[in-house]
PDB file of N, CA and C in Angstrom:
ATOM      1  N   UNK A   1       0.725  -1.219  -0.117  1.00 85.00           N
ATOM      2  CA  UNK A   1      -0.076  -0.035   0.069  1.00 85.00           C
ATOM      3  C   UNK A   1       1.018   1.247  -0.015  1.00 85.00           C
ATOM      4  N   UNK A   2       1.927   1.259   0.923  1.00 86.00           N
ATOM      5  CA  UNK A   2       2.720   2.307   0.929  1.00 86.00           C
ATOM      6  C   UNK A   2       3.665   2.617  -0.539  1.00 86.00           C
ATOM      7  N   UNK A   3       4.042   1.406  -1.158  1.00 82.00           N
ATOM      8  CA  UNK A   3       4.695   1.572  -2.435  1.00 82.00           C
ATOM      9  C   UNK A   3       3.674   2.206  -3.671  1.00 82.00           C
ATOM     10  N   UNK A   4       2.256   1.858  -3.279  1.00 85.00           N
ATOM     11  CA  UNK A   4       1.469   2.331  -4.310  1.00 85.00           C
ATOM     12  C   UNK A   4       1.409   3.944  -4.108  1.00 85.00           C
ATOM     13  N   UNK A   5       1.143   4.321  -2.822  1.00 89.00           N
ATOM     14  CA  UNK A   5       0.993   5.875  -2.629  1.00 89.00           C
ATOM     15  C   UNK A   5       2.372   6.571  -2.960  1.00 89.00           C
ATOM     16  N   UNK A   6       3.597   6.031  -2.743  1.00 84.00           N
ATOM     17  CA  UNK A   6       4.824   6.539  -3.139  1.00 84.00           C
ATOM     18  C   UNK A   6       4.976   6.488  -4.516  1.00 84.00           C
ATOM     19  N   UNK A   7       4.372   5.452  -5.355  1.00 81.00           N
ATOM     20  CA  UNK A   7       4.458   5.401  -6.614  1.00 81.00           C
ATOM     21  C   UNK A   7       3.591   6.596  -7.298  1.00 81.00           C
ATOM     22  N   UNK A   8       2.524   6.592  -6.868  1.00 85.00           N
ATOM     23  CA  UNK A   8       1.572   7.908  -7.430  1.00 85.00           C
ATOM     24  C   UNK A   8       2.078   9.169  -7.045  1.00 85.00           C
ATOM     25  N   UNK A   9       2.938   9.361  -6.016  1.00 88.00           N
ATOM     26  CA  UNK A   9       3.495  10.615  -5.866  1.00 88.00           C
ATOM     27  C   UNK A   9       4.591  11.005  -6.637  1.00 88.00           C
ATOM     28  N   UNK A  10       5.595   9.823  -6.872  1.00 82.00           N
ATOM     29  CA  UNK A  10       6.584   9.925  -7.695  1.00 82.00           C
ATOM     30  C   UNK A  10       6.464  10.022  -9.141  1.00 82.00           C
ATOM     31  N   UNK A  11       5.245   9.453  -9.814  1.00 82.00           N
ATOM     32  CA  UNK A  11       5.051   9.181 -10.860  1.00 82.00           C
ATOM     33  C   UNK A  11       4.215  10.459 -11.343  1.00 82.00           C
ATOM     34  N   UNK A  12       3.035  10.788 -10.571  1.00 85.00           N
ATOM     35  CA  UNK A  12       2.051  11.594 -10.987  1.00 85.00           C
ATOM     36  C   UNK A  12       2.158  12.932 -10.433  1.00 85.00           C
ATOM     37  N   UNK A  13       2.974  13.295  -9.469  1.00 91.00           N
ATOM     38  CA  UNK A  13       2.807  14.400  -8.840  1.00 91.00           C
ATOM     39  C   UNK A  13       4.204  15.229  -8.850  1.00 91.00           C
ATOM     40  N   UNK A  14       5.050  14.589  -7.991  1.00 92.00           N
ATOM     41  CA  UNK A  14       6.292  15.429  -7.656  1.00 92.00           C
ATOM     42  C   UNK A  14       6.990  15.921  -8.835  1.00 92.00           C
ATOM     43  N   UNK A  15       7.326  15.201  -9.939  1.00 91.00           N
ATOM     44  CA  UNK A  15       8.234  15.827 -10.968  1.00 91.00           C
ATOM     45  C   UNK A  15       7.462  16.910 -11.562  1.00 91.00           C
ATOM     46  N   UNK A  16       6.129  16.817 -11.932  1.00 92.00           N
ATOM     47  CA  UNK A  16       5.421  17.766 -12.453  1.00 92.00           C
ATOM     48  C   UNK A  16       5.243  19.173 -11.603  1.00 92.00           C
ATOM     49  N   UNK A  17       5.154  18.749 -10.186  1.00 93.00           N
ATOM     50  CA  UNK A  17       4.872  19.858  -9.313  1.00 93.00           C
ATOM     51  C   UNK A  17       6.200  20.776  -9.393  1.00 93.00           C
ATOM     52  N   UNK A  18       7.508  20.155  -9.023  1.00 92.00           N
ATOM     53  CA  UNK A  18       8.590  20.887  -9.201  1.00 92.00           C
ATOM     54  C   UNK A  18       8.788  21.550 -10.584  1.00 92.00           C
ATOM     55  N   UNK A  19       8.652  20.784 -11.580  1.00 93.00           N
ATOM     56  CA  UNK A  19       8.938  21.502 -12.857  1.00 93.00           C
ATOM     57  C   UNK A  19       7.924  22.723 -13.196  1.00 93.00           C
ATOM     58  N   UNK A  20       6.671  22.496 -12.767  1.00 93.00           N
ATOM     59  CA  UNK A  20       5.816  23.692 -12.882  1.00 93.00           C
ATOM     60  C   UNK A  20       6.138  24.852 -12.214  1.00 93.00           C
ATOM     61  N   UNK A  21       6.534  24.492 -10.694  1.00 91.00           N
ATOM     62  CA  UNK A  21       6.857  25.596 -10.033  1.00 91.00           C
ATOM     63  C   UNK A  21       8.141  26.356 -10.619  1.00 91.00           C
ATOM     64  N   UNK A  22       8.840  25.488 -11.296  1.00 90.00           N
ATOM     65  CA  UNK A  22      10.121  26.321 -11.660  1.00 90.00           C
ATOM     66  C   UNK A  22       9.960  26.902 -12.977  1.00 90.00           C
ATOM     67  N   UNK A  23       9.038  26.483 -13.994  1.00 92.00           N
ATOM     68  CA  UNK A  23       8.922  27.168 -15.293  1.00 92.00           C
ATOM     69  C   UNK A  23       7.547  28.054 -15.374  1.00 92.00           C
ATOM     70  N   UNK A  24       6.505  27.498 -14.582  1.00 90.00           N
ATOM     71  CA  UNK A  24       5.213  28.208 -14.675  1.00 90.00           C
ATOM     72  C   UNK A  24       4.632  28.654 -13.522  1.00 90.00           C
ATOM     73  N   UNK A  25       5.353  29.266 -12.787  1.00 85.00           N
ATOM     74  CA  UNK A  25       4.874  29.769 -11.454  1.00 85.00           C
ATOM     75  C   UNK A  25       3.841  30.816 -11.413  1.00 85.00           C
ATOM     76  N   UNK A  26       3.474  31.641 -12.471  1.00 88.00           N
ATOM     77  CA  UNK A  26       2.578  32.537 -12.639  1.00 88.00           C
ATOM     78  C   UNK A  26       1.288  31.968 -13.246  1.00 88.00           C
ATOM     79  N   UNK A  27       1.007  31.048 -13.606  1.00 89.00           N
ATOM     80  CA  UNK A  27      -0.120  30.356 -14.259  1.00 89.00           C
ATOM     81  C   UNK A  27      -1.255  30.292 -13.179  1.00 89.00           C
ATOM     82  N   UNK A  28      -2.382  30.356 -13.671  1.00 92.00           N
ATOM     83  CA  UNK A  28      -3.534  30.070 -12.818  1.00 92.00           C
ATOM     84  C   UNK A  28      -3.571  28.697 -12.259  1.00 92.00           C
ATOM     85  N   UNK A  29      -4.239  28.684 -11.095  1.00 91.00           N
ATOM     86  CA  UNK A  29      -4.210  27.257 -10.264  1.00 91.00           C
ATOM     87  C   UNK A  29      -4.538  26.076 -10.920  1.00 91.00           C
ATOM     88  N   UNK A  30      -5.718  26.134 -11.768  1.00 92.00           N
ATOM     89  CA  UNK A  30      -6.251  25.039 -12.576  1.00 92.00           C
ATOM     90  C   UNK A  30      -5.303  24.595 -13.586  1.00 92.00           C
ATOM     91  N   UNK A  31      -4.686  25.682 -14.225  1.00 92.00           N
ATOM     92  CA  UNK A  31      -3.742  25.371 -15.240  1.00 92.00           C
ATOM     93  C   UNK A  31      -2.438  24.491 -14.693  1.00 92.00           C
ATOM     94  N   UNK A  32      -2.178  24.874 -13.632  1.00 91.00           N
ATOM     95  CA  UNK A  32      -0.962  24.296 -12.836  1.00 91.00           C
ATOM     96  C   UNK A  32      -1.336  22.727 -12.412  1.00 91.00           C
ATOM     97  N   UNK A  33      -2.576  22.430 -12.128  1.00 92.00           N
ATOM     98  CA  UNK A  33      -2.959  21.092 -11.705  1.00 92.00           C
ATOM     99  C   UNK A  33      -2.774  20.390 -12.948  1.00 92.00           C
ATOM    100  N   UNK A  34      -3.471  20.734 -14.062  1.00 93.00           N
ATOM    101  CA  UNK A  34      -3.365  20.011 -15.287  1.00 93.00           C
ATOM    102  C   UNK A  34      -1.804  19.879 -15.624  1.00 93.00           C
ATOM    103  N   UNK A  35      -1.158  20.933 -15.625  1.00 93.00           N
ATOM    104  CA  UNK A  35       0.345  20.903 -15.931  1.00 93.00           C
ATOM    105  C   UNK A  35       1.176  19.772 -15.139  1.00 93.00           C
ATOM    106  N   UNK A  36       0.822  19.724 -13.812  1.00 93.00           N
ATOM    107  CA  UNK A  36       1.552  18.996 -12.929  1.00 93.00           C
ATOM    108  C   UNK A  36       1.345  17.514 -13.342  1.00 93.00           C
ATOM    109  N   UNK A  37       0.253  17.127 -13.671  1.00 91.00           N
ATOM    110  CA  UNK A  37      -0.245  15.678 -14.028  1.00 91.00           C
ATOM    111  C   UNK A  37       0.429  15.416 -15.376  1.00 91.00           C
ATOM    112  N   UNK A  38       0.279  16.230 -16.490  1.00 94.00           N
ATOM    113  CA  UNK A  38       0.671  15.945 -17.781  1.00 94.00           C
ATOM    114  C   UNK A  38       2.228  15.955 -17.855  1.00 94.00           C
ATOM    115  N   UNK A  39       2.739  16.957 -17.044  1.00 93.00           N
ATOM    116  CA  UNK A  39       4.239  17.058 -17.144  1.00 93.00           C
ATOM    117  C   UNK A  39       5.008  15.855 -16.330  1.00 93.00           C
ATOM    118  N   UNK A  40       4.340  15.419 -15.105  1.00 91.00           N
ATOM    119  CA  UNK A  40       4.700  14.330 -14.446  1.00 91.00           C
ATOM    120  C   UNK A  40       5.006  12.999 -15.089  1.00 91.00           C
ATOM    121  N   UNK A  41       3.764  12.687 -15.853  1.00 89.00           N
ATOM    122  CA  UNK A  41       3.622  11.570 -16.875  1.00 89.00           C
ATOM    123  C   UNK A  41       4.605  11.665 -17.827  1.00 89.00           C
ATOM    124  N   UNK A  42       4.756  12.562 -18.577  1.00 91.00           N
ATOM    125  CA  UNK A  42       5.825  12.710 -19.727  1.00 91.00           C
ATOM    126  C   UNK A  42       7.290  12.537 -19.103  1.00 91.00           C
ATOM    127  N   UNK A  43       7.478  13.197 -18.160  1.00 89.00           N
ATOM    128  CA  UNK A  43       8.940  13.223 -17.425  1.00 89.00           C
ATOM    129  C   UNK A  43       9.319  11.786 -17.332  1.00 89.00           C
ATOM    130  N   UNK A  44       8.147  11.080 -16.560  1.00 84.00           N
ATOM    131  CA  UNK A  44       8.614   9.686 -16.115  1.00 84.00           C
ATOM    132  C   UNK A  44       8.825   8.786 -17.370  1.00 84.00           C
ATOM    133  N   UNK A  45       7.852   9.080 -18.318  1.00 84.00           N
ATOM    134  CA  UNK A  45       7.936   8.302 -19.543  1.00 84.00           C
ATOM    135  C   UNK A  45       9.287   8.458 -20.269  1.00 84.00           C
ATOM    136  N   UNK A  46       9.824   9.765 -20.401  1.00 87.00           N
ATOM    137  CA  UNK A  46      10.936  10.023 -20.969  1.00 87.00           C
ATOM    138  C   UNK A  46      12.343   9.466 -20.286  1.00 87.00           C
ATOM    139  N   UNK A  47      12.083   9.381 -19.123  1.00 83.00           N
ATOM    140  CA  UNK A  47      13.100   8.988 -18.159  1.00 83.00           C
ATOM    141  C   UNK A  47      13.225   7.346 -18.382  1.00 83.00           C
ATOM    142  N   UNK A  48      11.980   6.837 -18.303  1.00 77.00           N
ATOM    143  CA  UNK A  48      12.117   5.270 -18.609  1.00 77.00           C
ATOM    144  C   UNK A  48      12.508   4.960 -19.962  1.00 77.00           C
ATOM    145  N   UNK A  49      12.366   5.724 -21.111  1.00 78.00           N
ATOM    146  CA  UNK A  49      12.850   5.386 -22.373  1.00 78.00           C
ATOM    147  C   UNK A  49      14.143   5.724 -22.346  1.00 78.00           C
ATOM    148  N   UNK A  50      14.781   6.678 -21.724  1.00 77.00           N
ATOM    149  CA  UNK A  50      16.360   6.868 -21.726  1.00 77.00           C
ATOM    150  C   UNK A  50      16.806   5.976 -21.047  1.00 77.00           C
ATOM    151  N   UNK A  51      16.406   5.199 -20.124  1.00 74.00           N
ATOM    152  CA  UNK A  51      17.125   4.293 -19.289  1.00 74.00           C
ATOM    153  C   UNK A  51      17.276   2.884 -19.907  1.00 74.00           C
ATOM    154  N   UNK A  52      16.118   2.486 -20.821  1.00 69.00           N
ATOM    155  CA  UNK A  52      16.066   1.224 -21.425  1.00 69.00           C
ATOM    156  C   UNK A  52      15.952   1.168 -22.817  1.00 69.00           C
ATOM    157  N   UNK A  53      16.337   2.425 -23.418  1.00 67.00           N
ATOM    158  CA  UNK A  53      16.128   2.385 -24.970  1.00 67.00           C
ATOM    159  C   UNK A  53      16.808   1.443 -25.673  1.00 67.00           C
ATOM    160  N   UNK A  54      17.856   0.984 -25.602  1.00 69.00           N
ATOM    161  CA  UNK A  54      18.633   0.043 -26.270  1.00 69.00           C
ATOM    162  C   UNK A  54      19.518  -0.933 -25.371  1.00 69.00           C
ATOM    163  N   UNK A  55      20.272  -1.811 -25.856  1.00 75.00           N
ATOM    164  CA  UNK A  55      20.992  -2.839 -25.157  1.00 75.00           C
ATOM    165  C   UNK A  55      22.035  -1.969 -24.388  1.00 75.00           C
ATOM    166  N   UNK A  56      22.611  -0.921 -25.038  1.00 75.00           N
ATOM    167  CA  UNK A  56      23.688  -0.257 -24.681  1.00 75.00           C
ATOM    168  C   UNK A  56      23.300   0.623 -23.322  1.00 75.00           C
ATOM    169  N   UNK A  57      22.289   1.458 -23.548  1.00 70.00           N
ATOM    170  CA  UNK A  57      21.953   2.103 -22.336  1.00 70.00           C
ATOM    171  C   UNK A  57      21.506   1.275 -21.169  1.00 70.00           C
ATOM    172  N   UNK A  58      20.731   0.069 -21.622  1.00 72.00           N
ATOM    173  CA  UNK A  58      20.414  -0.908 -20.611  1.00 72.00           C
ATOM    174  C   UNK A  58      21.527  -1.459 -19.794  1.00 72.00           C
ATOM    175  N   UNK A  59      22.720  -1.704 -20.346  1.00 74.00           N
ATOM    176  CA  UNK A  59      23.783  -2.208 -19.887  1.00 74.00           C
ATOM    177  C   UNK A  59      24.418  -1.092 -18.840  1.00 74.00           C
ATOM    178  N   UNK A  60      24.414   0.079 -19.282  1.00 73.00           N
ATOM    179  CA  UNK A  60      24.978   1.254 -18.527  1.00 73.00           C
ATOM    180  C   UNK A  60      24.146   1.565 -17.261  1.00 73.00           C
ATOM    181  N   UNK A  61      22.797   1.640 -17.424  1.00 67.00           N
ATOM    182  CA  UNK A  61      21.857   2.185 -16.417  1.00 67.00           C
ATOM    183  C   UNK A  61      21.206   1.039 -15.641  1.00 67.00           C
ATOM    184  N   UNK A  62      21.219  -0.200 -16.084  1.00 70.00           N
ATOM    185  CA  UNK A  62      20.677  -1.246 -15.398  1.00 70.00           C
ATOM    186  C   UNK A  62      19.092  -1.394 -15.766  1.00 70.00           C
ATOM    187  N   UNK A  63      18.810  -0.542 -16.581  1.00 63.00           N
ATOM    188  CA  UNK A  63      17.281  -0.627 -17.294  1.00 63.00           C
ATOM    189  C   UNK A  63      16.329  -0.103 -16.326  1.00 63.00           C
ATOM    190  N   UNK A  64      14.957  -0.639 -16.606  1.00 63.00           N
ATOM    191  CA  UNK A  64      13.917  -0.130 -15.967  1.00 63.00           C
ATOM    192  C   UNK A  64      13.834  -0.718 -14.444  1.00 63.00           C
ATOM    193  N   UNK A  65      14.762  -1.586 -14.095  1.00 68.00           N
ATOM    194  CA  UNK A  65      14.612  -2.138 -12.963  1.00 68.00           C
ATOM    195  C   UNK A  65      14.921  -1.028 -11.806  1.00 68.00           C
ATOM    196  N   UNK A  66      15.723  -0.483 -12.276  1.00 69.00           N
ATOM    197  CA  UNK A  66      16.369   0.783 -11.178  1.00 69.00           C
ATOM    198  C   UNK A  66      15.781   2.122 -11.460  1.00 69.00           C
ATOM    199  N   UNK A  67      14.572   1.955 -11.965  1.00 72.00           N
ATOM    200  CA  UNK A  67      13.823   3.260 -12.390  1.00 72.00           C
ATOM    201  C   UNK A  67      13.413   4.144 -11.052  1.00 72.00           C
ATOM    202  N   UNK A  68      13.175   3.386 -10.048  1.00 76.00           N
ATOM    203  CA  UNK A  68      12.786   4.304  -8.752  1.00 76.00           C
ATOM    204  C   UNK A  68      13.896   4.990  -8.274  1.00 76.00           C
ATOM    205  N   UNK A  69      15.160   4.432  -8.452  1.00 81.00           N
ATOM    206  CA  UNK A  69      16.325   5.316  -7.856  1.00 81.00           C
ATOM    207  C   UNK A  69      16.506   6.378  -8.748  1.00 81.00           C
ATOM    208  N   UNK A  70      16.418   6.261 -10.106  1.00 80.00           N
ATOM    209  CA  UNK A  70      16.727   7.280 -11.195  1.00 80.00           C
ATOM    210  C   UNK A  70      15.471   8.455 -10.727  1.00 80.00           C
ATOM    211  N   UNK A  71      14.301   8.020 -10.614  1.00 82.00           N
ATOM    212  CA  UNK A  71      13.227   8.969 -10.357  1.00 82.00           C
ATOM    213  C   UNK A  71      13.417   9.810  -9.116  1.00 82.00           C
ATOM    214  N   UNK A  72      13.898   8.909  -8.079  1.00 85.00           N
ATOM    215  CA  UNK A  72      14.063   9.832  -6.800  1.00 85.00           C
ATOM    216  C   UNK A  72      15.231  10.752  -6.854  1.00 85.00           C
ATOM    217  N   UNK A  73      16.353  10.462  -7.512  1.00 88.00           N
ATOM    218  CA  UNK A  73      17.700  11.245  -7.800  1.00 88.00           C
ATOM    219  C   UNK A  73      17.227  12.357  -8.495  1.00 88.00           C
ATOM    220  N   UNK A  74      16.542  12.067  -9.731  1.00 89.00           N
ATOM    221  CA  UNK A  74      16.031  13.276 -10.465  1.00 89.00           C
ATOM    222  C   UNK A  74      15.101  14.198  -9.823  1.00 89.00           C
ATOM    223  N   UNK A  75      14.275  13.586  -8.925  1.00 90.00           N
ATOM    224  CA  UNK A  75      13.398  14.503  -8.244  1.00 90.00           C
ATOM    225  C   UNK A  75      14.218  15.131  -7.104  1.00 90.00           C
ATOM    226  N   UNK A  76      15.178  14.607  -6.556  1.00 93.00           N
ATOM    227  CA  UNK A  76      16.013  15.452  -5.642  1.00 93.00           C
ATOM    228  C   UNK A  76      16.707  16.831  -6.404  1.00 93.00           C
ATOM    229  N   UNK A  77      17.152  16.380  -7.512  1.00 94.00           N
ATOM    230  CA  UNK A  77      17.792  17.474  -8.394  1.00 94.00           C
ATOM    231  C   UNK A  77      16.882  18.615  -8.769  1.00 94.00           C
ATOM    232  N   UNK A  78      15.737  18.206  -9.104  1.00 92.00           N
ATOM    233  CA  UNK A  78      14.599  19.163  -9.476  1.00 92.00           C
ATOM    234  C   UNK A  78      14.387  20.014  -8.046  1.00 92.00           C
ATOM    235  N   UNK A  79      14.414  19.458  -6.992  1.00 93.00           N
ATOM    236  CA  UNK A  79      13.916  20.076  -5.694  1.00 93.00           C
ATOM    237  C   UNK A  79      15.337  21.141  -5.511  1.00 93.00           C
ATOM    238  N   UNK A  80      16.350  20.598  -5.756  1.00 94.00           N
ATOM    239  CA  UNK A  80      17.445  21.458  -5.448  1.00 94.00           C
ATOM    240  C   UNK A  80      17.354  22.834  -6.523  1.00 94.00           C
ATOM    241  N   UNK A  81      17.018  22.486  -7.635  1.00 92.00           N
ATOM    242  CA  UNK A  81      16.945  23.730  -8.627  1.00 92.00           C
ATOM    243  C   UNK A  81      15.746  24.511  -8.137  1.00 92.00           C
ATOM    244  N   UNK A  82      14.571  24.133  -7.762  1.00 91.00           N
ATOM    245  CA  UNK A  82      13.604  24.811  -7.157  1.00 91.00           C
ATOM    246  C   UNK A  82      13.882  25.541  -5.928  1.00 91.00           C
ATOM    247  N   UNK A  83      14.598  25.049  -5.056  1.00 91.00           N
ATOM    248  CA  UNK A  83      14.917  25.813  -3.760  1.00 91.00           C
ATOM    249  C   UNK A  83      15.839  26.882  -4.204  1.00 91.00           C
ATOM    250  N   UNK A  84      17.011  26.662  -5.033  1.00 90.00           N
ATOM    251  CA  UNK A  84      17.733  27.609  -5.583  1.00 90.00           C
ATOM    252  C   UNK A  84      17.119  28.634  -6.196  1.00 90.00           C
ATOM    253  N   UNK A  85      16.069  28.384  -7.026  1.00 88.00           N
ATOM    254  CA  UNK A  85      15.119  29.441  -7.649  1.00 88.00           C
ATOM    255  C   UNK A  85      14.459  30.192  -6.782  1.00 88.00           C
ATOM    256  N   UNK A  86      13.958  29.563  -5.743  1.00 85.00           N
ATOM    257  CA  UNK A  86      13.102  30.165  -4.749  1.00 85.00           C
ATOM    258  C   UNK A  86      13.730  31.200  -3.813  1.00 85.00           C
ATOM    259  N   UNK A  87      15.164  30.861  -3.522  1.00 84.00           N
ATOM    260  CA  UNK A  87      16.028  31.541  -3.023  1.00 84.00           C
ATOM    261  C   UNK A  87      16.792  32.722  -3.796  1.00 84.00           C
ATOM    262  N   UNK A  88      16.283  32.908  -5.099  1.00 82.00           N
ATOM    263  CA  UNK A  88      16.802  33.897  -6.053  1.00 82.00           C
ATOM    264  C   UNK A  88      18.359  33.781  -6.272  1.00 82.00           C
ATOM    265  N   UNK A  89      18.638  32.741  -6.337  1.00 75.00           N
ATOM    266  CA  UNK A  89      20.160  32.362  -6.657  1.00 75.00           C
ATOM    267  C   UNK A  89      20.358  32.702  -7.993  1.00 75.00           C
ATOM    268  N   UNK A  90      19.351  32.454  -8.982  1.00 70.00           N
ATOM    269  CA  UNK A  90      19.590  32.523 -10.365  1.00 70.00           C
ATOM    270  C   UNK A  90      19.376  33.808 -10.893  1.00 70.00           C
ATOM    271  N   UNK A  91      19.010  34.944  -9.944  1.00 72.00           N
ATOM    272  CA  UNK A  91      18.756  36.170 -10.327  1.00 72.00           C
ATOM    273  C   UNK A  91      19.734  36.931 -10.662  1.00 72.00           C
ATOM    274  N   UNK A  92      19.757  37.631 -11.826  1.00 68.00           N
ATOM    275  CA  UNK A  92      21.006  38.479 -11.917  1.00 68.00           C
ATOM    276  C   UNK A  92      21.010  39.869 -11.108  1.00 68.00           C
ATOM    277  N   UNK A  93      21.960  40.059 -10.448  1.00 66.00           N
ATOM    278  CA  UNK A  93      22.121  41.112  -9.477  1.00 66.00           C
ATOM    279  C   UNK A  93      22.704  42.286 -10.100  1.00 66.00           C
ATOM    280  N   UNK A  94      21.998  43.512 -10.058  1.00 63.00           N
ATOM    281  CA  UNK A  94      22.828  44.668 -10.661  1.00 63.00           C
ATOM    282  C   UNK A  94      23.306  45.542  -9.389  1.00 63.00           C
ATOM    283  N   UNK A  95      24.514  45.592  -9.162  1.00 61.00           N
ATOM    284  CA  UNK A  95      25.251  46.349  -8.227  1.00 61.00           C
ATOM    285  C   UNK A  95      25.752  47.771  -8.783  1.00 61.00           C
ATOM    286  N   UNK A  96      24.732  48.382  -9.114  1.00 62.00           N
ATOM    287  CA  UNK A  96      24.845  49.926  -9.529  1.00 62.00           C
ATOM    288  C   UNK A  96      24.989  50.892  -8.409  1.00 62.00           C
ATOM    289  N   UNK A  97      26.232  51.535  -8.245  1.00 52.00           N
ATOM    290  CA  UNK A  97      26.230  52.333  -6.922  1.00 52.00           C
ATOM    291  C   UNK A  97      26.112  53.789  -7.616  1.00 52.00           C
TER     292      UNK A  97
END
């Protein structure tokens, strides 16, 4: 049961939420909800394709069996980018005196 809840969170909500907050923070709430679901599904599908696309990438990445680890790591990276953006690290500072 816990794995199902975590699966829904990591596949349908978290990646899309983080990407939506990074790129589409000024959109209305209803559009954000739709974007969260659509972007999450697309993101996870693309990640799965990249991990197990052919025999060469399968040998390097371990294939779809390790998809959980790659999803967790990529979500942590997205979370780091979101936190940096939230703290205005990427803002260009004008120090004109």
